[in-house]
Short mmCIF file of C-alpha atoms in Angstrom, two decimals:
data_model
loop_
_atom_site.label_atom_id
_atom_site.label_comp_id
_atom_site.label_asym_id
_atom_site.label_seq_id
_atom_site.Cartn_x
_atom_site.Cartn_y
_atom_site.Cartn_z
CA UNK A 1 27.50 -44.92 -86.91
CA UNK A 2 31.12 -45.53 -86.97
CA UNK A 3 33.06 -47.05 -83.98
CA UNK A 4 35.00 -43.62 -83.66
CA UNK A 5 31.93 -41.50 -83.41
CA UNK A 6 30.49 -43.64 -80.55
CA UNK A 7 33.67 -43.41 -78.66
CA UNK A 8 33.62 -39.52 -79.11
CA UNK A 9 29.85 -39.37 -77.62
CA UNK A 10 30.71 -41.44 -74.81
CA UNK A 11 33.76 -39.37 -73.73
CA UNK A 12 31.43 -36.48 -74.14
CA UNK A 13 28.68 -37.79 -71.93
CA UNK A 14 31.61 -38.56 -69.04
CA UNK A 15 32.86 -34.97 -69.26
CA UNK A 16 29.40 -33.57 -68.81
CA UNK A 17 28.76 -35.50 -65.82
CA UNK A 18 31.96 -34.53 -64.40
CA UNK A 19 31.28 -31.02 -64.94
CA UNK A 20 27.86 -31.56 -63.37
CA UNK A 21 29.23 -32.91 -60.16
CA UNK A 22 31.88 -30.27 -59.84
CA UNK A 23 29.05 -27.63 -59.75
CA UNK A 24 28.25 -26.15 -56.37
CA UNK A 25 24.74 -26.97 -55.15
CA UNK A 26 22.05 -23.85 -55.11
CA UNK A 27 19.20 -22.87 -52.56
CA UNK A 28 16.62 -20.67 -53.59
CA UNK A 29 18.78 -19.54 -56.61
CA UNK A 30 21.90 -18.75 -54.38
CA UNK A 31 24.91 -20.37 -54.03
CA UNK A 32 25.34 -22.26 -50.80
CA UNK A 33 28.08 -21.41 -48.52
CA UNK A 34 29.49 -23.91 -45.61
CA UNK A 35 31.09 -21.31 -44.01
CA UNK A 36 28.33 -19.02 -43.47
CA UNK A 37 27.42 -18.35 -39.76
CA UNK A 38 23.75 -17.49 -40.00
CA UNK A 39 21.98 -18.99 -42.82
CA UNK A 40 21.17 -22.59 -43.62
CA UNK A 41 23.04 -24.45 -46.49
CA UNK A 42 20.86 -27.27 -47.50
CA UNK A 43 16.90 -28.18 -48.24
CA UNK A 44 15.60 -31.01 -47.71
CA UNK A 45 12.00 -32.71 -48.58
CA UNK A 46 10.25 -33.42 -45.39
CA UNK A 47 7.26 -35.26 -44.30
CA UNK A 48 3.76 -33.65 -44.14
CA UNK A 49 3.17 -34.45 -40.48
CA UNK A 50 5.86 -32.44 -38.67
CA UNK A 51 5.65 -30.68 -35.28
CA UNK A 52 6.17 -27.26 -36.05
CA UNK A 53 6.12 -23.32 -34.04
CA UNK A 54 5.66 -20.07 -35.11
CA UNK A 55 8.29 -17.53 -34.34
CA UNK A 56 6.45 -14.78 -32.19
CA UNK A 57 7.27 -11.31 -30.76
CA UNK A 58 6.91 -10.80 -26.92
CA UNK A 59 8.56 -9.47 -23.76
CA UNK A 60 11.28 -11.78 -22.66
CA UNK A 61 13.17 -11.54 -19.40
CA UNK A 62 15.16 -13.57 -17.04
CA UNK A 63 14.55 -13.01 -13.15
CA UNK A 64 17.25 -13.24 -10.51
CA UNK A 65 17.34 -12.95 -6.84
CA UNK A 66 19.61 -12.20 -3.73
CA UNK A 67 19.06 -12.96 0.01
CA UNK A 68 19.10 -9.45 2.01
CA UNK A 69 18.37 -8.53 5.57
CA UNK A 70 15.98 -6.07 7.14
CA UNK A 71 17.32 -2.95 8.86
CA UNK A 72 15.18 -0.82 11.12
CA UNK A 73 16.22 2.81 11.62
CA UNK A 74 14.50 2.81 14.95
CA UNK A 75 15.27 0.08 17.50
CA UNK A 76 14.50 0.07 21.43
CA UNK A 77 15.60 -2.73 23.76
CA UNK A 78 13.46 -3.95 26.71
CA UNK A 79 14.98 -4.93 29.51
CA UNK A 80 13.95 -5.15 33.42
CA UNK A 81 13.70 -1.79 34.96
CA UNK A 82 13.09 -2.97 38.50
CA UNK A 83 15.76 -1.95 40.81
CA UNK A 84 14.64 -3.73 44.22
CA UNK A 85 13.83 -7.27 44.90
CA UNK A 86 14.57 -10.17 43.08
CA UNK A 87 12.63 -10.59 39.82
CA UNK A 88 11.78 -14.17 38.63
CA UNK A 89 11.49 -14.55 34.65
CA UNK A 90 8.18 -16.45 33.99
CA UNK A 91 7.21 -16.27 30.40
CA UNK A 92 7.07 -14.15 27.34
CA UNK A 93 3.66 -13.00 26.30
CA UNK A 94 4.69 -11.78 22.88
CA UNK A 95 6.60 -13.30 20.14
CA UNK A 96 8.99 -12.02 17.37
CA UNK A 97 6.93 -10.22 14.75
CA UNK A 98 3.92 -9.35 16.87
CA UNK A 99 3.08 -5.52 16.90
CA UNK A 100 2.74 -3.82 20.49
CA UNK A 101 1.62 -0.55 22.00
CA UNK A 102 3.39 1.26 24.44
CA UNK A 103 2.34 -0.15 27.74
CA UNK A 104 1.53 -3.59 26.63
CA UNK A 105 2.89 -6.59 28.69
CA UNK A 106 5.90 -8.12 27.06
CA UNK A 107 6.76 -10.85 29.92
CA UNK A 108 5.12 -12.04 33.02
CA UNK A 109 7.51 -11.93 36.20
CA UNK A 110 7.12 -12.47 39.68
CA UNK A 111 9.19 -10.25 42.34
CA UNK A 112 10.14 -11.18 46.07
CA UNK A 113 11.37 -8.63 48.47
CA UNK A 114 13.52 -8.90 51.47
CA UNK A 115 11.27 -9.35 54.59
CA UNK A 116 13.76 -7.93 57.04
CA UNK A 117 13.60 -4.62 55.25
CA UNK A 118 9.78 -4.49 55.02
CA UNK A 119 9.66 -5.22 59.07
CA UNK A 120 12.29 -2.62 59.44
CA UNK A 121 10.09 0.01 57.74
CA UNK A 122 6.73 -1.06 59.29
CA UNK A 123 8.79 -0.57 62.97
CA UNK A 124 10.13 2.92 61.86
CA UNK A 125 6.66 3.89 60.63
CA UNK A 126 4.99 2.70 64.05
CA UNK A 127 7.85 4.24 66.27
CA UNK A 128 7.45 7.83 64.05
CA UNK A 129 3.74 7.82 64.68
CA UNK A 130 3.81 7.35 68.68
CA UNK A 131 6.80 10.22 68.71
CA UNK A 132 4.47 12.20 66.66
CA UNK A 133 1.56 11.65 69.00
CA UNK A 134 3.75 12.00 72.27
CA UNK A 135 5.53 15.17 70.63
CA UNK A 136 1.89 16.83 70.10
CA UNK A 137 0.69 15.99 73.50
CA UNK A 138 4.08 17.14 75.37
CA UNK A 139 3.94 20.44 73.28
CA UNK A 140 0.33 21.21 74.04
CA UNK A 141 0.78 20.92 77.86
CA UNK A 142 3.75 23.44 77.33
CA UNK A 143 1.41 25.77 75.29
CA UNK A 144 -1.22 25.57 77.77
CA UNK A 145 1.09 26.54 80.20
CA UNK A 146 2.66 29.77 78.55
CA UNK A 147 -0.92 30.53 77.73
CA UNK A 148 -1.88 30.28 81.32
CA UNK A 149 1.36 32.56 82.38
CA UNK A 150 -0.16 35.44 79.89
CA UNK A 151 -2.45 36.07 82.74
CA UNK A 152 -0.67 35.78 85.44
CA UNK A 153 2.50 37.62 87.38
CA UNK A 154 4.48 40.80 86.12
CA UNK A 155 4.63 42.51 83.15
CA UNK A 156 7.91 40.82 82.28
CA UNK A 157 6.86 37.56 83.20
CA UNK A 158 3.98 37.86 80.80
CA UNK A 159 6.13 39.24 78.02
CA UNK A 160 8.50 36.20 78.37
CA UNK A 161 5.54 33.98 78.75
CA UNK A 162 4.21 35.25 75.10
CA UNK A 163 7.49 35.16 73.65
CA UNK A 164 7.88 31.39 74.56
CA UNK A 165 4.47 30.78 73.47
CA UNK A 166 4.92 32.42 70.32
CA UNK A 167 8.42 30.57 69.60
CA UNK A 168 7.07 27.01 70.77
CA UNK A 169 4.11 27.39 68.44
CA UNK A 170 6.33 28.52 65.35
CA UNK A 171 8.88 25.50 66.24
CA UNK A 172 5.74 22.91 66.80
CA UNK A 173 4.36 23.85 63.20
CA UNK A 174 8.07 23.13 61.58
CA UNK A 175 8.44 20.16 63.70
CA UNK A 176 5.24 18.91 63.13
CA UNK A 177 5.60 19.15 59.01
CA UNK A 178 9.04 17.27 59.34
CA UNK A 179 7.82 14.32 61.43
CA UNK A 180 4.62 14.40 59.62
CA UNK A 181 6.81 14.14 55.83
CA UNK A 182 9.01 11.19 57.69
CA UNK A 183 5.99 9.41 58.23
CA UNK A 184 4.65 9.74 54.80
CA UNK A 185 8.18 8.43 53.43
CA UNK A 186 7.87 5.28 55.52
CA UNK A 187 4.35 4.79 54.16
CA UNK A 188 5.60 5.49 50.81
CA UNK A 189 8.02 3.07 51.05
CA UNK A 190 5.69 0.37 52.15
CA UNK A 191 3.51 0.80 49.34
CA UNK A 192 6.55 0.33 46.94
CA UNK A 193 7.33 -2.88 48.85
CA UNK A 194 3.78 -4.00 48.19
CA UNK A 195 3.85 -2.67 44.72
CA UNK A 196 6.64 -4.64 43.65
CA UNK A 197 5.47 -7.78 44.91
CA UNK A 198 2.27 -6.90 43.05
CA UNK A 199 4.24 -6.62 39.92
CA UNK A 200 3.37 -9.31 37.27
CA UNK A 201 4.63 -7.80 34.06
CA UNK A 202 7.21 -6.14 32.04
CA UNK A 203 5.74 -3.56 29.59
CA UNK A 204 6.49 -2.08 26.04
CA UNK A 205 7.98 1.13 26.46
CA UNK A 206 7.20 2.14 22.87
CA UNK A 207 5.10 1.28 19.99
CA UNK A 208 6.27 -0.88 17.80
CA UNK A 209 7.21 -4.49 16.48
CA UNK A 210 8.69 -7.26 18.44
CA UNK A 211 12.13 -8.28 17.23
CA UNK A 212 14.80 -10.56 18.64
CA UNK A 213 13.74 -12.03 22.02
CA UNK A 214 16.10 -13.34 24.05
CA UNK A 215 16.13 -16.90 25.53
CA UNK A 216 15.07 -16.97 29.18
CA UNK A 217 14.65 -19.78 31.26
CA UNK A 218 11.38 -20.03 33.31
CA UNK A 219 12.39 -18.89 37.03
CA UNK A 220 15.47 -17.18 36.04
CA UNK A 221 16.59 -14.41 38.22
CA UNK A 222 16.82 -11.22 36.02
CA UNK A 223 19.06 -8.36 36.76
CA UNK A 224 18.57 -4.88 36.04
CA UNK A 225 18.27 -4.00 32.42
CA UNK A 226 18.75 -7.89 31.45
CA UNK A 227 17.90 -7.72 27.81
CA UNK A 228 14.31 -9.45 26.90
CA UNK A 229 13.70 -8.40 23.64
CA UNK A 230 13.83 -5.47 21.33
CA UNK A 231 11.08 -3.02 19.49
CA UNK A 232 11.36 -1.70 16.19
CA UNK A 233 9.49 0.98 14.54
CA UNK A 234 8.28 -0.50 11.36
CA UNK A 235 7.43 2.55 9.40
CA UNK A 236 11.09 3.09 8.66
CA UNK A 237 12.70 0.11 7.12
CA UNK A 238 15.29 -0.55 4.43
CA UNK A 239 16.59 -3.86 2.91
CA UNK A 240 20.52 -4.38 3.14
CA UNK A 241 22.45 -6.64 0.64
CA UNK A 242 25.33 -7.74 2.42
CA UNK A 243 28.46 -7.40 0.60
CA UNK A 244 26.49 -5.91 -2.44
CA UNK A 245 25.72 -7.82 -5.72
CA UNK A 246 27.07 -7.26 -9.13
CA UNK A 247 23.19 -7.72 -10.67
CA UNK A 248 21.77 -4.80 -8.70
CA UNK A 249 22.16 -1.21 -10.45
CA UNK A 250 21.12 1.97 -9.10
CA UNK A 251 17.41 2.95 -9.35
CA UNK A 252 16.53 -0.85 -10.51
CA UNK A 253 12.92 -1.65 -9.52
CA UNK A 254 12.98 -4.93 -7.36
CA UNK A 255 10.74 -7.14 -5.39
CA UNK A 256 10.93 -7.86 -1.69
CA UNK A 257 9.54 -11.08 -0.58
CA UNK A 258 9.76 -12.49 3.12
CA UNK A 259 7.88 -15.84 3.90
CA UNK A 260 7.89 -16.95 7.55
CA UNK A 261 5.70 -19.91 8.37
CA UNK A 262 2.25 -19.27 6.99
CA UNK A 263 2.38 -15.69 6.55
CA UNK A 264 4.34 -14.14 3.17
CA UNK A 265 4.76 -10.24 2.47
CA UNK A 266 5.64 -8.92 -0.86
CA UNK A 267 6.51 -5.18 -1.25
CA UNK A 268 8.12 -3.28 -4.07
CA UNK A 269 11.28 -1.09 -4.02
CA UNK A 270 14.09 0.29 -5.73
CA UNK A 271 17.95 0.10 -5.55
CA UNK A 272 19.47 3.20 -4.10
CA UNK A 273 23.18 2.58 -3.96
CA UNK A 274 25.01 3.77 -6.87
CA UNK A 275 27.65 2.01 -8.18
CA UNK A 276 29.75 4.48 -10.44
CA UNK A 277 33.30 3.54 -11.86
CA UNK A 278 33.39 7.51 -11.87
CA UNK A 279 33.49 7.13 -7.82
CA UNK A 280 36.40 6.76 -5.56
CA UNK A 281 36.91 3.29 -4.32
CA UNK A 282 36.56 5.05 -0.85
CA UNK A 283 33.25 6.44 -1.38
CA UNK A 284 31.24 3.43 -3.05
CA UNK A 285 29.16 1.37 -0.33
CA UNK A 286 30.18 -1.99 0.51
CA UNK A 287 26.09 -3.16 1.11
CA UNK A 288 23.47 -2.53 -1.60
CA UNK A 289 20.42 -0.36 0.05
CA UNK A 290 16.84 -0.88 -1.16
CA UNK A 291 14.38 1.64 -0.55
CA UNK A 292 10.89 -0.34 0.38
CA UNK A 293 7.54 0.85 -0.72
CA UNK A 294 4.18 0.38 0.75
CA UNK A 295 3.06 -0.99 4.41
CA UNK A 296 6.18 -2.55 5.90
CA UNK A 297 4.26 -3.35 9.21
CA UNK A 298 3.96 -6.85 8.35
CA UNK A 299 7.89 -7.54 7.80
CA UNK A 300 9.33 -10.09 10.43
CA UNK A 301 12.28 -8.59 12.17
CA UNK A 302 15.33 -11.01 12.16
CA UNK A 303 14.00 -12.99 9.43
CA UNK A 304 16.13 -12.80 5.97
CA UNK A 305 13.96 -11.63 2.82
CA UNK A 306 14.52 -12.41 -1.07
CA UNK A 307 15.02 -9.62 -3.25
CA UNK A 308 13.99 -10.53 -7.05
CA UNK A 309 14.66 -8.46 -10.10
CA UNK A 310 14.53 -9.00 -14.02
CA UNK A 311 18.31 -9.71 -14.95
CA UNK A 312 17.29 -9.54 -18.51
CA UNK A 313 14.15 -7.64 -20.12
CA UNK A 314 13.62 -7.07 -23.96
CA UNK A 315 10.46 -5.78 -25.29
CA UNK A 316 8.97 -7.39 -28.63
CA UNK A 317 11.85 -10.10 -28.58
CA UNK A 318 11.69 -12.75 -31.13
CA UNK A 319 10.74 -15.79 -29.35
CA UNK A 320 10.83 -19.70 -29.87
CA UNK A 321 10.24 -22.78 -27.75
CA UNK A 322 13.64 -23.56 -26.46
CA UNK A 323 13.41 -27.15 -27.41
CA UNK A 324 13.74 -25.76 -31.06
CA UNK A 325 17.30 -24.48 -30.98
CA UNK A 326 19.71 -27.26 -31.82
CA UNK A 327 23.31 -26.58 -32.03
CA UNK A 328 26.58 -28.06 -34.06
CA UNK A 329 30.05 -27.31 -33.83
CA UNK A 330 29.24 -23.96 -35.70
CA UNK A 331 26.80 -22.75 -33.36
CA UNK A 332 23.05 -22.62 -32.63
CA UNK A 333 20.30 -23.40 -35.49
CA UNK A 334 16.73 -23.71 -36.02
CA UNK A 335 15.36 -25.66 -38.75
CA UNK A 336 13.13 -23.27 -40.70
CA UNK A 337 9.87 -25.10 -42.64
CA UNK A 338 9.23 -23.44 -45.81
CA UNK A 339 7.09 -25.14 -48.51
CA UNK A 340 7.40 -28.76 -47.44
CA UNK A 341 11.35 -28.03 -47.14
CA UNK A 342 13.40 -27.41 -44.00
CA UNK A 343 16.35 -25.36 -44.11
CA UNK A 344 18.87 -25.19 -41.46
CA UNK A 345 19.33 -21.57 -40.38
CA UNK A 346 22.36 -20.44 -37.73
CA UNK A 347 20.91 -17.73 -35.48
CA UNK A 348 22.22 -15.74 -32.37
CA UNK A 349 20.54 -16.67 -29.48
CA UNK A 350 20.38 -13.73 -26.62
CA UNK A 351 18.84 -15.78 -23.70
CA UNK A 352 16.85 -18.72 -22.63
CA UNK A 353 14.23 -18.67 -19.74
CA UNK A 354 12.38 -21.87 -18.72
CA UNK A 355 10.13 -22.32 -21.98
CA UNK A 356 11.53 -19.93 -24.76
CA UNK A 357 14.80 -18.77 -26.47
CA UNK A 358 15.34 -15.04 -27.42
CA UNK A 359 16.45 -15.05 -31.23
CA UNK A 360 18.50 -12.03 -31.80
CA UNK A 361 19.27 -12.53 -35.48
CA UNK A 362 18.73 -15.38 -38.14
CA UNK A 363 14.88 -15.67 -38.18
CA UNK A 364 11.71 -13.07 -38.64
CA UNK A 365 8.51 -13.03 -36.85
CA UNK A 366 6.00 -15.45 -38.56
CA UNK A 367 8.72 -18.03 -39.56
CA UNK A 368 7.64 -21.54 -39.31
CA UNK A 369 10.13 -24.00 -37.50
CA UNK A 370 10.12 -27.45 -36.88
CA UNK A 371 10.61 -28.76 -32.95
CA UNK A 372 11.38 -32.31 -33.63
#
């Protein structure tokens, strides 16, 4: 071969090499595009032993929670209704959250009564009884005298005696009733004083659950209607989210959870506050109201509750382990494993919970992805 032909062959080989370098790479027969957002641009051969997972379908949800308070439709305040004597508080016999029936003891008390009043009433009673007996005796003497005069003297004297007898007989009965009534009043008053001293309890005025209890020291004097505690009707209660929450929507199902000490109550409910942009701002409620279902008698008055709900809920969502999702400057991507090769695919992530990521677009159910 001549030197000229050898030189031409070398130049042709160099030209073919340059053309080959300038041609674009292809993946699965398609030209790779580095600017594409969702699909991978490069396949690489990977080792056989790789940690993989399968894209599956399932229900995806992310929970939210807000603090709320209980609002009872019917509340009754319990106080000292004793109007006489000095009432001393001893101790509460119930605690917040206890169920009570009408007439159940609420608090233990002691009552002292002014001894001067007791002695005065007793003296008036003794005097009234003595005056009654004296009045009976004096009136009997006069009646006997008029009765005797009925059979003596002239007709005129007998008629006067009869008139006097009838008049005294009538006034005697009226006066007797009046004096006996006065004696009964003194007796009743003494019984009231004795009962006051025997009073040991302030009792529940209605059925319900004990709410807030006042802080009262032992031996403290209670004035009339001093507040002791409240009794709420547990059959009519709703949950109020003070100030409202942007996460709550009308008719949204929620869970109401209250944990107090060793007691935990969980009920269901729904949001009944309507927030519509079509409504006037003046007509929109400031607070969110939640209707409660089930037995509310175990809810603890005065203690807050947690309102739990699903912020995001998607049925048949594409799910991958959270650790499988990677990211770079272009966005989130998954390493899809196909026939021993890895393909970098950019995806759209709809949400993330504690374990999984919800993939909106970029992979399909059954795809194998590399976790490492």
